[in-house]
C-alpha atoms as one frame of an Amber mdcrd trajectory, in Angstrom:
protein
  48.011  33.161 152.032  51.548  32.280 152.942  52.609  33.265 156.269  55.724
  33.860 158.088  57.133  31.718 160.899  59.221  33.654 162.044  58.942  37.258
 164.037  60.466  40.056 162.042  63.539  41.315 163.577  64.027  44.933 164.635
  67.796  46.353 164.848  67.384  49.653 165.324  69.321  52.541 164.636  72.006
  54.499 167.553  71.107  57.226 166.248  68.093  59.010 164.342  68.731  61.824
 161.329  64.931  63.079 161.874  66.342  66.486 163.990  68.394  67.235 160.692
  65.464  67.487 158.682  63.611  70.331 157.696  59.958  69.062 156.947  58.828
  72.356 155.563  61.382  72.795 152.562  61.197  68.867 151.087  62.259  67.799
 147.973  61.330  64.144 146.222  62.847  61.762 147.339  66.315  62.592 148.577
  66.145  62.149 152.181  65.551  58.597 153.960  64.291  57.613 157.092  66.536
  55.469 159.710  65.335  51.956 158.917  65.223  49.748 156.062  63.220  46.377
 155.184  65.352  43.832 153.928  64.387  40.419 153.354  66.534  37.642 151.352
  65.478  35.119 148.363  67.771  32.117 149.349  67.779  28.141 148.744  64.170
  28.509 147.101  62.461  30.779 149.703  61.851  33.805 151.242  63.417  33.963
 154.468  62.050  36.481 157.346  62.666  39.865 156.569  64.773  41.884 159.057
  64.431  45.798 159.741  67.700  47.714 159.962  69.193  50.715 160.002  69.392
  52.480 156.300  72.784  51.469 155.568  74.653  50.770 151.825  74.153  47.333
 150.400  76.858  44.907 149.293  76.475  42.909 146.193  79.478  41.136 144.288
  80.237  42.305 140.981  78.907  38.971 139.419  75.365  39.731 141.192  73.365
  39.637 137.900  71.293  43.032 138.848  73.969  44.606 137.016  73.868  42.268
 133.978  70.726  41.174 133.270  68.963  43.780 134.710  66.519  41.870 137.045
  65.038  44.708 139.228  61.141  45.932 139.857  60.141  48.146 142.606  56.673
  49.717 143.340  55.883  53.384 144.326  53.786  54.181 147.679  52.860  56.674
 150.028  52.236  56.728 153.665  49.972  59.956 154.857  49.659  61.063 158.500
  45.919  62.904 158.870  45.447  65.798 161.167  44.886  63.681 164.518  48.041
  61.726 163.812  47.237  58.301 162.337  49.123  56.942 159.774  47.245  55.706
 156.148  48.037  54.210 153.042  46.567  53.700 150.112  45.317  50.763 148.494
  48.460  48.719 149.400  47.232  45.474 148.215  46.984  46.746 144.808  51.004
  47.551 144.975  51.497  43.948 146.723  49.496  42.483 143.283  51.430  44.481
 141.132  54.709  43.670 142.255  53.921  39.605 142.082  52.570  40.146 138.362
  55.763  42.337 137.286  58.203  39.594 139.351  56.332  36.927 137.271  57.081
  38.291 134.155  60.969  39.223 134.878  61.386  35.858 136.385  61.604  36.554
 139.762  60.083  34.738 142.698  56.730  36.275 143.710  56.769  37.838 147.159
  53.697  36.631 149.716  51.375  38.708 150.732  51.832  38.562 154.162  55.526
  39.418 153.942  54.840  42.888 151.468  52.129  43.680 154.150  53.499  42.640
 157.479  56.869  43.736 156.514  55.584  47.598 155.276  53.425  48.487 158.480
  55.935  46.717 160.848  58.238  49.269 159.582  55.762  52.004 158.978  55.222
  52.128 162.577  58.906  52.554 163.327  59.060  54.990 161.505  55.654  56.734
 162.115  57.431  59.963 163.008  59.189  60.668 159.526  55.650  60.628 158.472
  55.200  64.854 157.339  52.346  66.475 158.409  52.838  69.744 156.322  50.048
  70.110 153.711  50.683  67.963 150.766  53.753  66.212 151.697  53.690  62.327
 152.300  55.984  59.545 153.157  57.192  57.839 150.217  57.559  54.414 149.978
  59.781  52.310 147.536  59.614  48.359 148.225  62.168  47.139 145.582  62.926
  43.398 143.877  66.837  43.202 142.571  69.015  40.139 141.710  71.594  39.161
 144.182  72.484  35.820 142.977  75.668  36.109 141.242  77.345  34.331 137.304
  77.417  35.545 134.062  75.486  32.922 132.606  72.276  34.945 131.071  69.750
  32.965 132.938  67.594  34.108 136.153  69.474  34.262 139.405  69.237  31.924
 142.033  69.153  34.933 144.970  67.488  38.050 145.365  66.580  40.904 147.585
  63.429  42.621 148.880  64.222  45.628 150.292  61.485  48.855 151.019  63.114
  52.059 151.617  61.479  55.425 152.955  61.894  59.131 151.935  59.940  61.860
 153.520  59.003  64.218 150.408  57.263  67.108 149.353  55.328  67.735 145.973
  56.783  65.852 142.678  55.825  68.564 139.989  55.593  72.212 140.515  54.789
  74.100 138.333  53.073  74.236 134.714  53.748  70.812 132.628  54.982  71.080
 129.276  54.681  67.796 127.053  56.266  66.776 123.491  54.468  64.321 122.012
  57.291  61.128 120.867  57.524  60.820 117.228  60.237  58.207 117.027  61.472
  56.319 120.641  59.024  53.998 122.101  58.667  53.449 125.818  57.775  49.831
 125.229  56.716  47.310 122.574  53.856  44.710 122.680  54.530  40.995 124.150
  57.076  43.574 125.937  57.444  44.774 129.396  55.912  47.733 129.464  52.924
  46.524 131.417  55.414  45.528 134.317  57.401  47.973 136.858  60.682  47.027
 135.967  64.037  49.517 136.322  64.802  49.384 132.672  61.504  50.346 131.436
  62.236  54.027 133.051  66.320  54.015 132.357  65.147  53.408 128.086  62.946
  56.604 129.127  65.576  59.527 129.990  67.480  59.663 127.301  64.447  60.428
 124.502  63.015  62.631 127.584  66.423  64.551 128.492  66.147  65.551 124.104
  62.754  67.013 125.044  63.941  69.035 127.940  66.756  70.228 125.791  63.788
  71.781 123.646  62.003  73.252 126.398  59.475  70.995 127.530  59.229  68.878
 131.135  58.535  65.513 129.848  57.314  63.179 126.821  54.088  61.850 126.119
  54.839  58.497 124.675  52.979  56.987 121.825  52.703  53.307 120.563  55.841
  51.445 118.883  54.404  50.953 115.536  53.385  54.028 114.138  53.249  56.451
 117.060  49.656  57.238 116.255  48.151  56.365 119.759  48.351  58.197 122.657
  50.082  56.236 125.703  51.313  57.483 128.592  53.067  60.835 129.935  56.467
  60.519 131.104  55.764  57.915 134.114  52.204  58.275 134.254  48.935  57.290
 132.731  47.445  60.291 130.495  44.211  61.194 130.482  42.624  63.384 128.133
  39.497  65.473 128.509  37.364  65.986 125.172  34.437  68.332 125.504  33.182
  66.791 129.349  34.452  63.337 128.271  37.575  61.838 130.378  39.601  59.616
 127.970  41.873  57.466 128.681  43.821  54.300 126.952  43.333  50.852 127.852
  46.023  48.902 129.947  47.931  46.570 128.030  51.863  44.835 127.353  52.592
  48.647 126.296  50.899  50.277 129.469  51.089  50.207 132.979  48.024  49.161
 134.871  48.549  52.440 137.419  46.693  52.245 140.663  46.009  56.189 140.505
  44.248  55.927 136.902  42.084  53.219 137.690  41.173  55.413 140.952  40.296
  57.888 139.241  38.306  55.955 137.238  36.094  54.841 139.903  35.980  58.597
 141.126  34.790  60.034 137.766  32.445  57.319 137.705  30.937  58.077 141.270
  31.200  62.166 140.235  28.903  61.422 137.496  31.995  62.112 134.980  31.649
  60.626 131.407  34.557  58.174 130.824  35.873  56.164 128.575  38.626  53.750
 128.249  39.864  53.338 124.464  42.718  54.257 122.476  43.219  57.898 121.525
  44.820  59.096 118.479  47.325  62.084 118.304  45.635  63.109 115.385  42.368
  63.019 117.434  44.530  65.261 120.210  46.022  67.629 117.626  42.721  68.179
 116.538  40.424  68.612 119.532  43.128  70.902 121.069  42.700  72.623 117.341
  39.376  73.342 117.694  38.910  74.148 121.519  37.409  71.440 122.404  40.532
  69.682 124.532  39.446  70.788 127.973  42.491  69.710 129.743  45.145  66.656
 129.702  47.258  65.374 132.680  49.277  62.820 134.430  48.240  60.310 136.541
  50.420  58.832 139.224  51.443  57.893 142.872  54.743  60.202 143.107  52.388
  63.616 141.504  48.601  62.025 142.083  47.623  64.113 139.296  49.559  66.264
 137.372  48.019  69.257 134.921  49.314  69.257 131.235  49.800  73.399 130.361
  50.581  72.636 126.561  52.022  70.222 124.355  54.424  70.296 121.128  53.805
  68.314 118.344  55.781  68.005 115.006  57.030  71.591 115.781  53.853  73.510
 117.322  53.256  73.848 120.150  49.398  73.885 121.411  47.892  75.621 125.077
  45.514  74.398 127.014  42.583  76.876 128.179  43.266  77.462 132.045  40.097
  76.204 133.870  38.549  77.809 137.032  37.072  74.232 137.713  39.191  71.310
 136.587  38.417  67.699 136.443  42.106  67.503 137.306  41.823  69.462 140.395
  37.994  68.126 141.305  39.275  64.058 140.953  42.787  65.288 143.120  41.011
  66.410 145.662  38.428  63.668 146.467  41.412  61.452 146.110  43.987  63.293
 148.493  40.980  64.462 150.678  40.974  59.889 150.997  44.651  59.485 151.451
  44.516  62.281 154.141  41.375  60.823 155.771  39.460  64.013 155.321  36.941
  62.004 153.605  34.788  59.457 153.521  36.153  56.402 152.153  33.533  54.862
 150.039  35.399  52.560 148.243  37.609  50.752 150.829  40.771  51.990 149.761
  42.204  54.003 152.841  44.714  51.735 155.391  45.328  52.442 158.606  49.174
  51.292 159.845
């Protein structure tokens, strides 16, 4: 594993915005902590990041971000359990992901060391921005863009690392509504669809904002070719439940290997919860929810952990899902949050103390 040589600096910030914030009334992602990560891709390497105060960045227009679109980012959460320690979860898998969606934009792969060192060196700055109200967490963005500058379509010769913090509440509220996509794709195979790359979600508002014109929260995307497969749900994994049968679709170019769904994977599995991983037909949907025996559907992701699906639409009708006293959805959230919260055992090694 590569290693830094260098200490990373601290600057930190005159003043702190934490005494504006009200930590019981959060929304997503729209408030940031006083420090930044920043770390520059320059003559070949990566030099030793810096922490900062959370400040504007300056890029020339030429910076080929805004041309070619080079940009990835990852989506984490910091938790703060009840005696005041500070967790996260399953980091390494994010630092993995990053390095395999860098290598297939064409961006230098980040060290492990640096992702790592880097988040909890700034994670303990900012320990206090950490909520402790019920279901709130620190969310964590760690972000790849282009800095290197020319119009020349080619990869850049610069680039910046950069993890940002917001202090946030619950993603969803609420009861999901879901149109199943009939004609946009989210991505295509030999694609990058697999990859966490900006694009991949800017391609997904506009076929989602048509959906929420009709009524519904989000899309449930389907495969390129004929739309026939099931794929994801807005941006998360989807699983499906069939009779007592959790099903969801294999990762591939078109899918995004999510850290959440292949948690709950291993969950289910230790719950004694039939799985499977294989591709699911709408048709196959349609007609389970049809015939009562679709149990429940939902999302699958960092920013909601696990979101419930209250009905879908699908070539104009719309379809309910029975309302379960005892969900898998709400049985796999819990042993997963009661993890991330150490309230829990942690059988699997996934819990990370800052």
């Amino acid at each position: 594993m590569e290693t830094m040589t260098n200490a990373i600096t601290i600057e930190k910030s005159k003043t702190s915005k934490i005494h504006d914030v009200d930590f019981e009334n959060l929304s997503f992602g729209s408030t940031y902590t006083d420090h930044m990560l920043v770390c520059d891709y320059v003559d070949g390497a990566w030099q030793t990041p810096k922490i900062i105060p959370y400040q504007p960045i300056t890029l020339e227009p030429s910076a080929k971000i805004f041309h070619y679109g080079q940009s990835i980012f990852e989506g984490m959460k910091a938790y703060k359990d009840e005696a005041g320690k500070a967790w996260l979860f399953r980091p390494l898998e994010n630092h993995k992901r990053l390095n395999k969606s860098a290598e297939r934009l064409a961006i230098p792969e980040l060290p492990e060391s640096f992702f790592i060192e880097g988040l909890t060196t700034l994670l303990q700055l900012e320990k206090d921005w950490i909520p402790e109200t019920p279901g709130s967490s620190l969310y964590i963005r760690p972000f790849i863009l282009a800095s290197g500058t020319g119009f020349h379509a080619s990869p850049a010769d610069a680039y910046k690392f950069i993890i940002a913090c917001a202090p946030s509440g619950s993603y969803f509220s609420g009861k999901v509504r879901v149109l199943i996509e009939e004609k946009y794709s989210r991505s295509a195979n030999g694609g990058v669809g697999y990859a966490k790359a900006g694009g991949n979600y800017a391609g997904q508002f506009y076929p989602t904002q048509l959906a929420i014109e009709k009524g519904y929260n989000q899309v449930i995307w389907t495969d390129d070719n004929n739309h026939e497969y099931i794929e994801e749900a807005g941006a998360m994994n989807i699983f499906a439940r069939i009779n007592d049968t959790l099903i969801t679709g294999p990762t591939s170019d078109r899918i995004l290997d999510g850290i959440t769904r292949k948690s709950i994977l291993e969950i289910a599995k230790d719950e004694g919860i039939d799985t499977e991983v294989r591709n699911i037909t709408v048709n196959e949907v349609v007609q389970a929810a049809k015939d009562g025996t679709l149990k429940e559907m939902f999302g699958a992701g960092t920013a909601a952990v696990i979101s419930p699906i209250a009905g879908f639409g699908y070539k104009g009708v719309d379809y309910d899902l029975p309302e379960l006293s005892e969900s898998y959805a709400t049985r796999l959230k819990k042993r997963i949050t009661d993890i991330q919260y150490n309230r829990a055992e942690d059988k699997f090694g996934w819990r990370y103390e800052v």
